[in-house]
């Protein structure tokens, strides 16, 4: 009896990459793709894809897991439940954030975050840094050393009192990104405008969840987006604007691209599928579930985001999963109270639904091609953060992180999901597809019915240098 040629062969796959879709068998050995072709030799294990679409496993390059919060608030997902949910939703790599608290060393933040991940992650993970206190020690010593060790991206906040940097500090941090070849992600909202509007709303007694959106209108995002672009232009370094929510920010990014500036952009499911009305049409508290920043806008803005996904304006499609329970004392009702919108933890669940939402409504809805789906959900995020070609593609030598898609209609319920959050913003939506199988380094972690990971099998990935070129987009918003 001859030996098998591969550990695993996936037969009759409709293989989709960011550039092509073709029919092939996929040979896997040692957790990597070792051959693509027809009539491959025998595998120790064989899976018949039966002509179904096979994409690279998703790379969710913007999610928050077990990030320390001010008590009593606590994130519902840790690395165990968060990466379990990711795998069941077709994501095989996550990049959450090691956040520096003001006064804390960046090193200590990274060490703490490794402890939270180790022994818990079911899929591979890398870290972005959040720089909230750019002291000379951080700028000159810690950040350069951490970049060299594989933490090659960091997020800069222009809002949130405990995280935000002023323009001078942003310039300092961008300068480090330029010198050491890191990727700077920017949360672009004008903090002063938000505070001014919030105080006025509070003085008028307008404190229900829906007023969160009134305190953060598009203008606030547009101004900060423009300022972030200007600051990056001054330093002459690429930036990546995260969670772009609508037209006016998109216009700023198109303008920058037209100037030849390297400005990348990310958007998220909540800006395609939710509107400000999901925060409430009256003063009831239910809308607290969908309080996130920037807030969802309206139908017209959803169209602008769809167009930007299709025409190359957006580089990445991430979840911004920020998991908070609605009930209980640690989430949307801190201490069990229905609080003023200012005190509602920002963020919603999305790590498990990101891929299926875009596949269903984008690919099967005829809004984007399958290749564009792969580019936005896997290939570009891997390139942006220096994980490509090991992650984010189907190619010889790449990790065998793969999803076989089941195209079938079903009604989404939170009870079907594997995160530890008590709600999904997409409850009751009809989806047209879900991962029928997720492989992480050649191992089945989700078979369409059951989860098969085990805590601790996920490995830390040191990131390399970002390798992404912006697409010129000539269309207007
Ligand atoms: N906004 C953020 O900036 N981060 C987490 C979630 C959110 O809504
Ligand atoms: Zn943010
Ligand atoms: Zn975020």
Short mmCIF file of C-alpha atoms and ligand atoms in Angstrom, two decimals:
data_model
loop_
_atom_site.label_atom_id
_atom_site.label_comp_id
_atom_site.label_asym_id
_atom_site.label_seq_id
_atom_site.Cartn_x
_atom_site.Cartn_y
_atom_site.Cartn_z
CA UNK A 1 0.00 0.00 0.00
CA UNK A 2 1.61 3.27 -1.07
CA UNK A 3 1.88 6.22 1.28
CA UNK A 4 -0.50 9.11 0.88
CA UNK A 5 1.00 12.08 -0.98
CA UNK A 6 -0.65 14.65 1.29
CA UNK A 7 -2.00 14.98 4.82
CA UNK A 8 -5.20 16.32 3.29
CA UNK A 9 -6.62 16.82 -0.18
CA UNK A 10 -9.65 19.02 -0.82
CA UNK A 11 -11.09 17.82 -4.13
CA UNK A 12 -13.20 19.69 -6.67
CA UNK A 13 -12.79 23.13 -5.14
CA UNK A 14 -13.86 26.34 -6.82
CA UNK A 15 -10.77 28.15 -5.57
CA UNK A 16 -11.12 31.94 -5.18
CA UNK A 17 -8.20 34.28 -4.69
CA UNK A 18 -7.98 38.07 -4.90
CA UNK A 19 -7.12 37.77 -8.58
CA UNK A 20 -8.71 34.58 -9.98
CA UNK A 21 -11.30 31.89 -9.49
CA UNK A 22 -10.47 28.43 -10.85
CA UNK A 23 -11.27 24.74 -10.33
CA UNK A 24 -8.62 22.67 -8.56
CA UNK A 25 -7.78 20.18 -5.88
CA UNK A 26 -5.84 21.58 -2.92
CA UNK A 27 -3.05 19.46 -1.44
CA UNK A 28 -2.09 20.16 2.16
CA UNK A 29 0.89 18.85 4.12
CA UNK A 30 2.37 20.06 7.39
CA UNK A 31 -0.39 22.65 7.71
CA UNK A 32 0.53 24.35 4.44
CA UNK A 33 -0.74 24.27 0.89
CA UNK A 34 1.81 22.22 -1.03
CA UNK A 35 0.04 21.69 -4.35
CA UNK A 36 -2.78 23.07 -6.47
CA UNK A 37 -3.88 21.10 -9.51
CA UNK A 38 -6.14 18.46 -10.90
CA UNK A 39 -6.05 14.76 -10.07
CA UNK A 40 -3.74 15.21 -7.11
CA UNK A 41 -2.43 12.08 -5.37
CA UNK A 42 -4.11 10.57 -2.37
CA UNK A 43 -4.50 12.41 0.92
CA UNK A 44 -4.44 10.86 4.39
CA UNK A 45 -7.73 12.66 4.68
CA UNK A 46 -9.93 13.67 1.75
CA UNK A 47 -12.67 16.29 1.64
CA UNK A 48 -14.90 16.65 -1.41
CA UNK A 49 -15.75 20.32 -1.93
CA UNK A 50 -18.13 19.21 -4.71
CA UNK A 51 -17.65 22.37 -6.75
CA UNK A 52 -18.30 24.70 -3.83
CA UNK A 53 -16.39 27.96 -3.45
CA UNK A 54 -13.22 27.79 -1.33
CA UNK A 55 -11.72 31.08 -0.13
CA UNK A 56 -8.78 31.91 2.10
CA UNK A 57 -9.74 32.02 5.77
CA UNK A 58 -10.62 35.52 6.81
CA UNK A 59 -8.11 37.87 8.42
CA UNK A 60 -10.01 40.10 10.83
CA UNK A 61 -7.57 42.95 11.20
CA UNK A 62 -9.69 45.03 13.55
CA UNK A 63 -11.28 43.38 16.54
CA UNK A 64 -11.17 43.89 20.28
CA UNK A 65 -10.82 40.85 22.53
CA UNK A 66 -10.39 40.93 26.31
CA UNK A 67 -9.18 44.52 26.15
CA UNK A 68 -9.02 45.93 29.70
CA UNK A 69 -11.89 48.34 30.43
CA UNK A 70 -12.69 50.59 33.38
CA UNK A 71 -14.78 48.53 35.88
CA UNK A 72 -17.56 47.54 35.98
CA UNK A 73 -17.40 47.32 32.18
CA UNK A 74 -15.80 44.20 30.77
CA UNK A 75 -15.57 42.79 27.26
CA UNK A 76 -17.73 39.68 26.88
CA UNK A 77 -15.25 37.84 24.66
CA UNK A 78 -11.80 36.73 25.67
CA UNK A 79 -9.37 34.94 23.33
CA UNK A 80 -11.14 31.63 23.89
CA UNK A 81 -14.69 32.66 22.99
CA UNK A 82 -13.63 35.38 20.54
CA UNK A 83 -11.41 33.15 18.40
CA UNK A 84 -13.94 30.30 18.63
CA UNK A 85 -16.57 32.62 17.17
CA UNK A 86 -14.14 33.88 14.53
CA UNK A 87 -13.37 30.32 13.36
CA UNK A 88 -17.06 29.36 13.15
CA UNK A 89 -17.59 32.45 11.00
CA UNK A 90 -14.74 31.66 8.60
CA UNK A 91 -11.99 33.82 10.10
CA UNK A 92 -8.65 32.12 10.72
CA UNK A 93 -6.45 35.03 11.79
CA UNK A 94 -7.31 37.87 14.16
CA UNK A 95 -5.41 41.04 14.95
CA UNK A 96 -6.76 42.57 18.17
CA UNK A 97 -5.16 45.39 20.15
CA UNK A 98 -2.61 45.53 22.94
CA UNK A 99 -3.65 48.87 24.42
CA UNK A 100 -1.29 51.07 26.40
CA UNK A 101 -2.89 52.79 29.37
CA UNK A 102 -1.64 56.29 30.04
CA UNK A 103 1.36 55.99 32.36
CA UNK A 104 1.92 52.35 31.39
CA UNK A 105 4.89 51.20 29.33
CA UNK A 106 4.06 49.77 25.92
CA UNK A 107 6.10 46.68 26.82
CA UNK A 108 3.92 46.03 29.86
CA UNK A 109 0.79 46.33 27.71
CA UNK A 110 2.19 43.79 25.24
CA UNK A 111 3.26 41.37 28.00
CA UNK A 112 -0.17 41.59 29.61
CA UNK A 113 -1.91 41.00 26.31
CA UNK A 114 0.20 37.92 25.53
CA UNK A 115 -0.91 36.45 28.84
CA UNK A 116 -4.52 36.97 27.86
CA UNK A 117 -4.04 35.19 24.52
CA UNK A 118 -1.73 32.34 25.48
CA UNK A 119 -3.42 29.02 26.07
CA UNK A 120 -6.77 30.45 24.96
CA UNK A 121 -6.59 31.23 21.23
CA UNK A 122 -8.04 28.68 18.80
CA UNK A 123 -6.68 30.37 15.66
CA UNK A 124 -3.56 32.36 14.86
CA UNK A 125 -3.26 35.93 16.05
CA UNK A 126 -1.08 39.00 15.84
CA UNK A 127 -1.29 42.24 17.82
CA UNK A 128 -1.69 45.85 16.89
CA UNK A 129 -0.49 48.32 19.50
CA UNK A 130 -2.57 51.24 20.78
CA UNK A 131 -0.30 54.15 21.64
CA UNK A 132 -2.01 56.41 24.19
CA UNK A 133 1.03 57.86 25.94
CA UNK A 134 3.84 58.68 23.51
CA UNK A 135 6.58 59.53 26.00
CA UNK A 136 10.16 59.93 24.75
CA UNK A 137 10.87 56.42 26.07
CA UNK A 138 7.94 55.03 24.07
CA UNK A 139 8.83 56.94 20.89
CA UNK A 140 12.57 56.43 20.93
CA UNK A 141 13.04 53.06 22.59
CA UNK A 142 9.95 50.90 23.05
CA UNK A 143 8.14 51.48 19.78
CA UNK A 144 11.18 50.94 17.52
CA UNK A 145 12.09 47.76 19.43
CA UNK A 146 8.53 46.41 19.30
CA UNK A 147 8.23 47.12 15.57
CA UNK A 148 11.43 45.14 15.01
CA UNK A 149 9.95 42.25 17.03
CA UNK A 150 6.84 41.95 14.85
CA UNK A 151 4.36 44.47 16.23
CA UNK A 152 4.38 46.50 13.03
CA UNK A 153 1.13 48.42 13.32
CA UNK A 154 -0.45 50.72 15.84
CA UNK A 155 -3.68 52.59 16.32
CA UNK A 156 -3.86 56.29 17.05
CA UNK A 157 -7.05 57.72 18.56
CA UNK A 158 -8.22 61.28 17.91
CA UNK A 159 -11.06 60.85 20.42
CA UNK A 160 -11.80 59.13 23.78
CA UNK A 161 -10.29 60.92 26.80
CA UNK A 162 -8.19 57.98 27.97
CA UNK A 163 -6.71 57.24 24.55
CA UNK A 164 -6.65 60.38 22.39
CA UNK A 165 -3.50 62.10 21.16
CA UNK A 166 -3.22 65.75 20.18
CA UNK A 167 -1.93 66.75 16.76
CA UNK A 168 1.66 67.17 17.95
CA UNK A 169 1.65 63.73 19.52
CA UNK A 170 0.15 62.24 16.36
CA UNK A 171 2.96 63.78 14.31
CA UNK A 172 5.52 62.27 16.68
CA UNK A 173 3.98 58.80 16.41
CA UNK A 174 3.62 59.04 12.62
CA UNK A 175 7.27 59.98 12.43
CA UNK A 176 8.18 56.72 14.19
CA UNK A 177 5.97 54.82 11.71
CA UNK A 178 7.85 56.45 8.85
CA UNK A 179 11.32 55.83 10.23
CA UNK A 180 10.67 52.19 11.15
CA UNK A 181 8.24 51.14 8.40
CA UNK A 182 5.15 50.56 10.55
CA UNK A 183 1.48 50.99 9.61
CA UNK A 184 -0.43 53.71 11.47
CA UNK A 185 -4.18 53.19 11.87
CA UNK A 186 -6.23 56.23 12.78
CA UNK A 187 -9.57 56.52 14.59
CA UNK A 188 -10.72 59.80 13.08
CA UNK A 189 -13.34 61.72 15.08
CA UNK A 190 -12.93 65.24 16.45
CA UNK A 191 -12.95 64.90 20.26
CA UNK A 192 -13.66 68.57 21.04
CA UNK A 193 -16.69 68.70 18.75
CA UNK A 194 -18.06 65.50 20.30
CA UNK A 195 -17.64 66.88 23.82
CA UNK A 196 -19.27 70.20 22.91
CA UNK A 197 -22.24 68.50 21.27
CA UNK A 198 -22.57 65.97 24.10
CA UNK A 199 -22.76 68.70 26.73
CA UNK A 200 -25.44 70.54 24.77
CA UNK A 201 -27.49 67.37 24.33
CA UNK A 202 -27.14 66.58 28.03
CA UNK A 203 -28.21 70.10 29.01
CA UNK A 204 -31.36 69.60 26.92
CA UNK A 205 -32.04 66.24 28.62
CA UNK A 206 -31.32 64.34 25.43
CA UNK A 207 -29.39 61.45 26.89
CA UNK A 208 -31.07 58.35 25.36
CA UNK A 209 -28.87 56.00 23.30
CA UNK A 210 -30.05 57.47 19.97
CA UNK A 211 -28.43 60.81 20.83
CA UNK A 212 -25.02 59.13 20.61
CA UNK A 213 -25.40 59.53 16.84
CA UNK A 214 -26.34 63.21 17.25
CA UNK A 215 -23.14 63.81 19.22
CA UNK A 216 -21.01 62.26 16.47
CA UNK A 217 -22.36 63.56 13.15
CA UNK A 218 -20.55 62.93 9.88
CA UNK A 219 -18.90 66.36 10.04
CA UNK A 220 -16.98 65.30 13.15
CA UNK A 221 -15.54 62.33 11.27
CA UNK A 222 -14.95 64.33 8.10
CA UNK A 223 -12.89 66.98 9.86
CA UNK A 224 -10.74 64.45 11.70
CA UNK A 225 -10.27 62.38 8.54
CA UNK A 226 -9.01 65.43 6.71
CA UNK A 227 -6.73 66.37 9.61
CA UNK A 228 -5.30 62.85 9.83
CA UNK A 229 -4.58 62.95 6.10
CA UNK A 230 -2.88 66.35 6.45
CA UNK A 231 -0.76 65.15 9.37
CA UNK A 232 0.35 62.07 7.43
CA UNK A 233 1.14 64.26 4.42
CA UNK A 234 3.29 66.51 6.59
CA UNK A 235 5.27 63.53 7.87
CA UNK A 236 5.17 61.82 4.45
CA UNK A 237 3.99 58.45 5.71
CA UNK A 238 1.07 56.17 4.70
CA UNK A 239 -1.91 55.96 7.05
CA UNK A 240 -4.94 53.71 7.30
CA UNK A 241 -8.23 55.33 8.30
CA UNK A 242 -10.23 52.73 10.20
CA UNK A 243 -14.02 52.21 10.42
CA UNK A 244 -15.03 54.77 7.78
CA UNK A 245 -18.79 55.29 8.07
CA UNK A 246 -20.03 57.45 5.20
CA UNK A 247 -19.84 59.90 2.34
CA UNK A 248 -17.98 62.89 3.72
CA UNK A 249 -15.09 60.83 5.06
CA UNK A 250 -15.01 58.87 1.79
CA UNK A 251 -14.76 62.17 -0.11
CA UNK A 252 -11.73 63.18 1.94
CA UNK A 253 -10.03 59.86 1.20
CA UNK A 254 -10.80 60.11 -2.53
CA UNK A 255 -9.34 63.59 -2.54
CA UNK A 256 -6.17 62.35 -0.83
CA UNK A 257 -5.81 59.46 -3.29
CA UNK A 258 -6.22 61.95 -6.11
CA UNK A 259 -3.27 63.85 -4.66
CA UNK A 260 -1.23 60.66 -4.84
CA UNK A 261 -1.17 60.24 -1.07
CA UNK A 262 -0.93 56.77 0.42
CA UNK A 263 -4.14 56.79 2.40
CA UNK A 264 -5.72 53.39 3.00
CA UNK A 265 -9.23 52.91 4.31
CA UNK A 266 -11.19 50.30 6.22
CA UNK A 267 -14.92 49.88 6.68
CA UNK A 268 -17.06 47.45 8.69
CA UNK A 269 -20.40 45.59 8.43
CA UNK A 270 -22.24 48.05 10.68
CA UNK A 271 -21.86 50.77 8.03
CA UNK A 272 -23.47 48.52 5.39
CA UNK A 273 -26.28 46.95 7.39
CA UNK A 274 -27.22 49.34 10.22
CA UNK A 275 -28.44 52.92 10.33
CA UNK A 276 -28.71 55.49 13.12
CA UNK A 277 -32.31 54.31 13.56
CA UNK A 278 -30.92 51.10 15.06
CA UNK A 279 -29.84 53.25 18.01
CA UNK A 280 -33.52 53.99 18.57
CA UNK A 281 -36.34 55.98 17.01
CA UNK A 282 -37.61 56.89 20.47
CA UNK A 283 -35.93 57.22 23.85
CA UNK A 284 -36.01 53.50 24.70
CA UNK A 285 -32.75 51.94 25.85
CA UNK A 286 -32.75 48.97 23.43
CA UNK A 287 -30.69 50.93 20.91
CA UNK A 288 -27.72 50.85 23.30
CA UNK A 289 -26.91 47.52 21.61
CA UNK A 290 -25.90 49.36 18.45
CA UNK A 291 -23.99 52.23 20.06
CA UNK A 292 -20.59 52.25 18.38
CA UNK A 293 -18.22 54.90 17.09
CA UNK A 294 -18.43 56.23 14.48
CA UNK A 295 -22.18 55.57 14.59
CA UNK A 296 -24.08 53.93 11.72
CA UNK A 297 -25.49 56.61 9.35
CA UNK A 298 -28.38 56.23 6.86
CA UNK A 299 -29.31 54.29 3.72
CA UNK A 300 -27.67 56.78 1.37
CA UNK A 301 -24.40 56.46 3.26
CA UNK A 302 -24.66 52.66 3.12
CA UNK A 303 -24.70 52.97 -0.69
CA UNK A 304 -21.60 55.15 -0.62
CA UNK A 305 -19.82 52.49 1.43
CA UNK A 306 -20.92 49.72 -0.96
CA UNK A 307 -19.61 51.74 -3.90
CA UNK A 308 -16.31 52.28 -2.12
CA UNK A 309 -15.93 48.56 -1.48
CA UNK A 310 -16.54 47.82 -5.14
CA UNK A 311 -14.35 50.47 -6.71
CA UNK A 312 -11.17 50.17 -4.67
CA UNK A 313 -11.61 53.07 -2.27
CA UNK A 314 -11.66 50.64 0.63
CA UNK A 315 -8.67 48.45 1.24
CA UNK A 316 -10.00 46.40 4.15
CA UNK A 317 -13.27 45.05 5.51
CA UNK A 318 -12.96 44.33 9.25
CA UNK A 319 -15.44 43.69 12.04
CA UNK A 320 -14.41 46.17 14.76
CA UNK A 321 -15.83 43.49 17.05
CA UNK A 322 -16.10 45.15 20.47
CA UNK A 323 -18.13 42.69 22.51
CA UNK A 324 -20.43 43.99 25.26
CA UNK A 325 -23.46 42.25 26.71
CA UNK A 326 -26.75 44.12 26.72
CA UNK A 327 -28.04 42.61 29.96
CA UNK A 328 -26.10 42.23 33.17
CA UNK A 329 -23.81 44.72 34.84
CA UNK A 330 -20.64 44.67 32.74
CA UNK A 331 -21.82 45.78 29.33
CA UNK A 332 -24.30 48.22 27.86
CA UNK A 333 -25.88 48.75 31.30
CA UNK A 334 -22.84 49.46 33.49
CA UNK A 335 -23.64 48.41 37.04
CA UNK A 336 -27.03 47.26 35.77
CA UNK A 337 -28.15 50.86 35.06
CA UNK A 338 -29.60 52.41 31.93
CA UNK A 339 -27.02 55.17 31.67
CA UNK A 340 -26.74 58.40 29.66
CA UNK A 341 -25.38 57.76 26.16
CA UNK A 342 -22.01 59.23 27.13
CA UNK A 343 -21.46 56.27 29.47
CA UNK A 344 -22.60 53.45 27.18
CA UNK A 345 -19.63 51.26 26.20
CA UNK A 346 -18.96 51.74 22.48
CA UNK A 347 -18.98 48.74 20.22
CA UNK A 348 -20.92 45.80 18.89
CA UNK A 349 -20.39 42.14 18.07
CA UNK A 350 -19.29 41.19 14.57
CA UNK A 351 -16.34 38.79 14.55
CA UNK A 352 -18.47 35.77 13.58
CA UNK A 353 -20.83 37.44 11.10
CA UNK A 354 -18.38 39.63 9.11
CA UNK A 355 -17.53 37.11 6.38
CA UNK A 356 -21.05 35.73 5.85
CA UNK A 357 -22.62 39.18 5.72
CA UNK A 358 -20.30 40.33 2.95
CA UNK A 359 -20.50 37.01 1.09
CA UNK A 360 -24.31 36.98 1.25
CA UNK A 361 -25.09 40.58 0.43
CA UNK A 362 -21.93 41.52 -1.45
CA UNK A 363 -21.04 38.47 -3.56
CA UNK A 364 -24.41 36.70 -3.83
CA UNK A 365 -26.23 40.04 -3.86
CA UNK A 366 -24.22 40.97 -6.97
CA UNK A 367 -22.56 44.04 -5.45
CA UNK A 368 -18.94 42.84 -5.48
CA UNK A 369 -17.05 40.04 -7.18
CA UNK A 370 -15.84 36.96 -5.36
CA UNK A 371 -12.26 38.10 -5.98
CA UNK A 372 -13.00 41.48 -4.38
CA UNK A 373 -14.50 39.67 -1.38
CA UNK A 374 -11.26 37.71 -0.93
CA UNK A 375 -9.16 40.84 -1.34
CA UNK A 376 -11.12 42.82 1.27
CA UNK A 377 -11.55 40.09 3.88
CA UNK A 378 -8.25 38.23 3.67
CA UNK A 379 -5.56 39.25 1.19
CA UNK A 380 -5.38 42.97 1.82
CA UNK A 381 -5.55 42.71 5.63
CA UNK A 382 -2.68 40.19 5.47
CA UNK A 383 -0.70 42.53 3.23
CA UNK A 384 -1.46 45.65 5.25
CA UNK A 385 -0.02 44.12 8.39
CA UNK A 386 2.86 42.09 6.98
CA UNK A 387 1.31 38.58 7.16
CA UNK A 388 1.12 37.93 3.42
CA UNK A 389 1.73 35.49 1.68
CA UNK A 390 1.66 33.14 4.66
CA UNK A 391 -1.87 34.34 5.42
CA UNK A 392 -4.64 35.74 3.25
CA UNK A 393 -4.26 33.74 0.05
CA UNK A 394 -4.51 30.30 -1.52
CA UNK A 395 -1.06 29.63 -2.91
CA UNK A 396 1.66 27.04 -2.62
CA UNK A 397 3.51 27.63 0.64
CA UNK A 398 0.66 29.54 2.30
CA UNK A 399 -0.85 28.25 5.53
CA UNK A 400 -3.84 26.01 4.79
CA UNK A 401 -6.34 28.46 6.28
CA UNK A 402 -9.41 27.83 4.16
CA UNK A 403 -13.17 28.18 4.10
CA UNK A 404 -15.57 26.00 2.09
CA UNK A 405 -18.78 27.96 1.60
CA UNK A 406 -22.31 26.63 1.96
CA UNK A 407 -24.72 28.68 -0.08
CA UNK A 408 -28.13 28.33 1.56
CA UNK A 409 -30.65 30.73 3.03
CA UNK A 410 -31.24 30.87 6.75
CA UNK A 411 -32.40 33.35 9.36
CA UNK A 412 -29.58 34.50 11.63
CA UNK A 413 -30.16 34.11 15.37
CA UNK A 414 -27.78 34.97 18.17
CA UNK A 415 -28.39 31.50 19.61
CA UNK A 416 -26.52 30.04 16.60
CA UNK A 417 -23.40 32.11 17.27
CA UNK A 418 -20.37 31.11 19.32
CA UNK A 419 -19.32 34.41 20.83
CA UNK A 420 -20.07 35.15 24.49
CA UNK A 421 -22.19 38.20 23.67
CA UNK A 422 -25.93 38.09 24.44
CA UNK A 423 -26.95 39.73 21.16
CA UNK A 424 -26.09 40.27 17.53
CA UNK A 425 -27.05 43.49 15.74
CA UNK A 426 -28.09 41.33 12.78
CA UNK A 427 -30.69 39.22 14.63
CA UNK A 428 -33.42 38.03 12.27
CA UNK A 429 -31.58 38.89 9.06
CA UNK A 430 -31.84 36.40 6.21
CA UNK A 431 -28.37 35.35 5.06
CA UNK A 432 -27.61 33.40 1.92
CA UNK A 433 -24.39 31.67 2.95
CA UNK A 434 -22.31 30.49 5.90
CA UNK A 435 -18.96 28.67 6.15
CA UNK A 436 -19.58 24.95 5.79
CA UNK A 437 -16.00 24.19 6.84
CA UNK A 438 -13.14 26.23 8.28
CA UNK A 439 -9.59 24.90 8.23
CA UNK A 440 -6.82 26.46 10.28
CA UNK A 441 -3.37 25.25 9.22
CA UNK A 442 -5.00 22.22 7.66
CA UNK A 443 -7.07 21.31 10.73
CA UNK A 444 -10.86 21.40 10.69
CA UNK A 445 -11.92 23.89 13.35
CA UNK A 446 -15.52 24.26 12.17
CA UNK A 447 -17.45 21.68 10.15
CA UNK A 448 -20.64 23.65 9.59
CA UNK A 449 -22.30 22.22 12.68
CA UNK A 450 -19.70 21.89 15.39
CA UNK A 451 -16.61 23.63 16.58
CA UNK A 452 -13.46 21.48 16.77
CA UNK A 453 -10.73 23.85 17.94
CA UNK A 454 -8.92 23.63 21.19
CA UNK A 455 -7.76 26.47 23.34
CA UNK A 456 -4.07 27.12 22.88
CA UNK A 457 -3.71 25.75 19.33
CA UNK A 458 -3.66 29.30 17.94
CA UNK A 459 -0.14 30.70 17.49
CA UNK A 460 1.18 34.21 17.83
CA UNK A 461 2.29 35.69 14.51
CA UNK A 462 5.08 38.23 14.39
CA UNK A 463 4.18 40.67 11.62
CA UNK A 464 6.56 41.74 8.89
CA UNK A 465 6.69 44.97 6.95
CA UNK A 466 3.37 46.08 5.43
CA UNK A 467 3.23 45.34 1.68
CA UNK A 468 0.28 47.18 0.27
CA UNK A 469 -0.12 49.56 -2.63
CA UNK A 470 -3.19 51.80 -2.74
CA UNK A 471 -5.50 51.52 -5.72
CA UNK A 472 -6.15 54.73 -7.51
CA UNK A 473 -9.84 55.38 -7.52
CA UNK A 474 -10.99 57.96 -10.01
CA UNK A 475 -14.69 57.81 -9.26
CA UNK A 476 -16.33 60.45 -7.17
CA UNK A 477 -18.24 59.57 -4.04
N1 LIG B 1 -15.37 52.23 18.52
C1 LIG B 1 -14.06 52.13 18.66
O1 LIG B 1 -13.35 53.05 18.39
N2 LIG B 1 -13.54 51.00 19.14
C2 LIG B 1 -14.31 49.94 19.59
C3 LIG B 1 -15.69 49.96 19.22
C4 LIG B 1 -16.23 51.24 18.79
O2 LIG B 1 -17.41 51.42 18.67
ZN1 LIG B 2 -11.80 53.09 16.67
ZN1 LIG B 3 -12.11 49.43 17.13
#
